[in-house]
């Protein structure tokens, strides 16, 4: 992940076969989050991973 002082505005979300969604991590840039999705996809997991931008100051 990124420097603790940076705004972590991008989420990686995992959705399982039942439609349940879980936050996997937070990242400072969209590119960083997408790289994580690519790494997770390369491992052959069956879940769907997506990137979402955090709106406002939500933790």
Short mmCIF file of N, CA and C in Angstrom, two decimals:
data_model
loop_
_atom_site.label_atom_id
_atom_site.label_comp_id
_atom_site.label_asym_id
_atom_site.label_seq_id
_atom_site.Cartn_x
_atom_site.Cartn_y
_atom_site.Cartn_z
N UNK A 1 0.83 -1.17 0.00
CA UNK A 1 0.00 0.00 0.00
C UNK A 1 0.88 1.23 0.00
N UNK A 2 0.27 2.37 0.10
CA UNK A 2 0.97 3.63 -0.04
C UNK A 2 1.35 4.24 1.30
N UNK A 3 2.06 5.36 1.21
CA UNK A 3 2.46 6.17 2.35
C UNK A 3 1.25 6.47 3.23
N UNK A 4 1.38 6.33 4.54
CA UNK A 4 0.27 6.56 5.46
C UNK A 4 -0.28 7.97 5.43
N UNK A 5 0.49 8.93 4.91
CA UNK A 5 0.02 10.31 4.84
C UNK A 5 -0.80 10.59 3.59
N UNK A 6 -0.77 9.71 2.64
CA UNK A 6 -1.49 9.92 1.38
C UNK A 6 -2.97 9.58 1.56
N UNK A 7 -3.81 10.26 0.79
CA UNK A 7 -5.25 9.93 0.79
C UNK A 7 -5.43 8.62 0.04
N UNK A 8 -6.04 7.66 0.67
CA UNK A 8 -6.26 6.35 0.06
C UNK A 8 -7.67 6.34 -0.52
N UNK A 9 -7.78 6.87 -1.72
CA UNK A 9 -9.09 7.14 -2.34
C UNK A 9 -9.63 6.02 -3.20
N UNK A 10 -8.89 4.93 -3.35
CA UNK A 10 -9.31 3.84 -4.25
C UNK A 10 -9.41 2.54 -3.48
N UNK A 11 -10.51 1.83 -3.67
CA UNK A 11 -10.75 0.55 -3.01
C UNK A 11 -10.65 -0.59 -4.01
N UNK A 12 -10.15 -1.72 -3.55
CA UNK A 12 -10.27 -2.97 -4.29
C UNK A 12 -11.35 -3.76 -3.56
N UNK A 13 -12.37 -4.18 -4.31
CA UNK A 13 -13.51 -4.90 -3.77
C UNK A 13 -13.55 -6.30 -4.37
N UNK A 14 -13.80 -7.30 -3.51
CA UNK A 14 -13.96 -8.68 -3.97
C UNK A 14 -15.43 -9.04 -3.83
N UNK A 15 -15.99 -9.63 -4.88
CA UNK A 15 -17.36 -10.12 -4.83
C UNK A 15 -17.33 -11.63 -5.02
N UNK A 16 -17.94 -12.35 -4.08
CA UNK A 16 -17.93 -13.81 -4.18
C UNK A 16 -19.11 -14.31 -5.00
N UNK A 17 -19.20 -15.63 -5.13
CA UNK A 17 -20.24 -16.25 -5.96
C UNK A 17 -21.65 -15.97 -5.47
N UNK A 18 -21.80 -15.61 -4.19
CA UNK A 18 -23.11 -15.32 -3.62
C UNK A 18 -23.47 -13.84 -3.67
N UNK A 19 -22.60 -13.03 -4.26
CA UNK A 19 -22.86 -11.60 -4.37
C UNK A 19 -22.40 -10.79 -3.17
N UNK A 20 -21.77 -11.44 -2.19
CA UNK A 20 -21.25 -10.71 -1.04
C UNK A 20 -20.01 -9.93 -1.45
N UNK A 21 -19.91 -8.69 -0.96
CA UNK A 21 -18.79 -7.82 -1.33
C UNK A 21 -17.94 -7.51 -0.11
N UNK A 22 -16.61 -7.55 -0.31
CA UNK A 22 -15.66 -7.31 0.77
C UNK A 22 -14.57 -6.37 0.29
N UNK A 23 -14.17 -5.46 1.17
CA UNK A 23 -13.06 -4.56 0.83
C UNK A 23 -11.76 -5.33 1.03
N UNK A 24 -10.94 -5.37 0.00
CA UNK A 24 -9.66 -6.06 0.05
C UNK A 24 -8.55 -5.11 0.47
N UNK A 25 -8.59 -3.86 -0.01
CA UNK A 25 -7.56 -2.89 0.33
C UNK A 25 -7.90 -1.51 -0.18
N UNK A 26 -7.13 -0.53 0.32
CA UNK A 26 -7.28 0.87 -0.10
C UNK A 26 -5.96 1.34 -0.67
N UNK A 27 -6.03 2.16 -1.72
CA UNK A 27 -4.83 2.59 -2.43
C UNK A 27 -4.91 4.07 -2.77
N UNK A 28 -3.75 4.69 -2.93
CA UNK A 28 -3.68 6.12 -3.21
C UNK A 28 -4.05 6.46 -4.64
N UNK A 29 -3.78 5.54 -5.56
CA UNK A 29 -4.06 5.82 -6.97
C UNK A 29 -4.87 4.70 -7.59
N UNK A 30 -5.59 5.05 -8.64
CA UNK A 30 -6.36 4.04 -9.37
C UNK A 30 -5.42 3.01 -9.99
N UNK A 31 -4.29 3.47 -10.50
CA UNK A 31 -3.33 2.56 -11.13
C UNK A 31 -2.82 1.52 -10.13
N UNK A 32 -2.53 1.96 -8.92
CA UNK A 32 -2.06 1.05 -7.87
C UNK A 32 -3.13 0.00 -7.55
N UNK A 33 -4.38 0.44 -7.45
CA UNK A 33 -5.49 -0.48 -7.16
C UNK A 33 -5.68 -1.47 -8.30
N UNK A 34 -5.61 -1.00 -9.53
CA UNK A 34 -5.78 -1.89 -10.69
C UNK A 34 -4.65 -2.92 -10.78
N UNK A 35 -3.44 -2.52 -10.41
CA UNK A 35 -2.33 -3.47 -10.39
C UNK A 35 -2.60 -4.59 -9.38
N UNK A 36 -3.19 -4.25 -8.24
CA UNK A 36 -3.53 -5.27 -7.25
C UNK A 36 -4.59 -6.21 -7.80
N UNK A 37 -5.60 -5.67 -8.47
CA UNK A 37 -6.63 -6.51 -9.09
C UNK A 37 -5.99 -7.46 -10.10
N UNK A 38 -5.07 -6.96 -10.90
CA UNK A 38 -4.39 -7.81 -11.88
C UNK A 38 -3.63 -8.94 -11.18
N UNK A 39 -2.96 -8.63 -10.07
CA UNK A 39 -2.22 -9.65 -9.32
C UNK A 39 -3.17 -10.71 -8.75
N UNK A 40 -4.29 -10.26 -8.21
CA UNK A 40 -5.26 -11.20 -7.64
C UNK A 40 -5.89 -12.06 -8.74
N UNK A 41 -6.23 -11.46 -9.87
CA UNK A 41 -6.80 -12.20 -10.99
C UNK A 41 -5.81 -13.25 -11.51
N UNK A 42 -4.53 -12.92 -11.50
CA UNK A 42 -3.51 -13.83 -12.02
C UNK A 42 -3.37 -15.09 -11.15
N UNK A 43 -3.82 -15.02 -9.91
CA UNK A 43 -3.74 -16.17 -9.01
C UNK A 43 -4.84 -17.19 -9.27
N UNK A 44 -5.79 -16.84 -10.14
CA UNK A 44 -6.82 -17.79 -10.52
C UNK A 44 -7.99 -17.90 -9.56
N UNK A 45 -8.17 -16.92 -8.70
CA UNK A 45 -9.33 -16.94 -7.80
C UNK A 45 -10.61 -16.84 -8.62
N UNK A 46 -11.68 -17.42 -8.11
CA UNK A 46 -12.95 -17.41 -8.83
C UNK A 46 -13.76 -16.15 -8.57
N UNK A 47 -13.39 -15.39 -7.54
CA UNK A 47 -14.13 -14.19 -7.21
C UNK A 47 -13.88 -13.08 -8.24
N UNK A 48 -14.80 -12.13 -8.26
CA UNK A 48 -14.69 -10.97 -9.12
C UNK A 48 -14.07 -9.84 -8.31
N UNK A 49 -13.05 -9.19 -8.85
CA UNK A 49 -12.41 -8.05 -8.20
C UNK A 49 -12.70 -6.80 -9.00
N UNK A 50 -12.94 -5.69 -8.28
CA UNK A 50 -13.20 -4.43 -8.96
C UNK A 50 -12.53 -3.29 -8.19
N UNK A 51 -12.43 -2.14 -8.86
CA UNK A 51 -11.85 -0.94 -8.28
C UNK A 51 -12.94 0.11 -8.19
N UNK A 52 -13.03 0.76 -7.03
CA UNK A 52 -14.02 1.82 -6.82
C UNK A 52 -13.36 3.00 -6.14
N UNK A 53 -13.78 4.20 -6.51
CA UNK A 53 -13.28 5.41 -5.88
C UNK A 53 -14.10 5.71 -4.63
N UNK A 54 -13.42 6.08 -3.55
CA UNK A 54 -14.09 6.46 -2.31
C UNK A 54 -14.56 7.89 -2.45
N UNK A 55 -15.81 8.13 -2.13
CA UNK A 55 -16.37 9.48 -2.16
C UNK A 55 -16.30 10.09 -0.77
N UNK A 56 -15.86 11.33 -0.67
CA UNK A 56 -15.81 12.02 0.62
C UNK A 56 -14.72 11.48 1.51
N UNK A 57 -14.92 11.56 2.81
CA UNK A 57 -13.90 11.16 3.78
C UNK A 57 -14.27 9.86 4.49
N UNK A 58 -14.90 8.95 3.78
CA UNK A 58 -15.28 7.66 4.35
C UNK A 58 -14.03 6.86 4.66
N UNK A 59 -14.00 6.21 5.83
CA UNK A 59 -12.84 5.37 6.19
C UNK A 59 -13.03 4.03 5.68
#
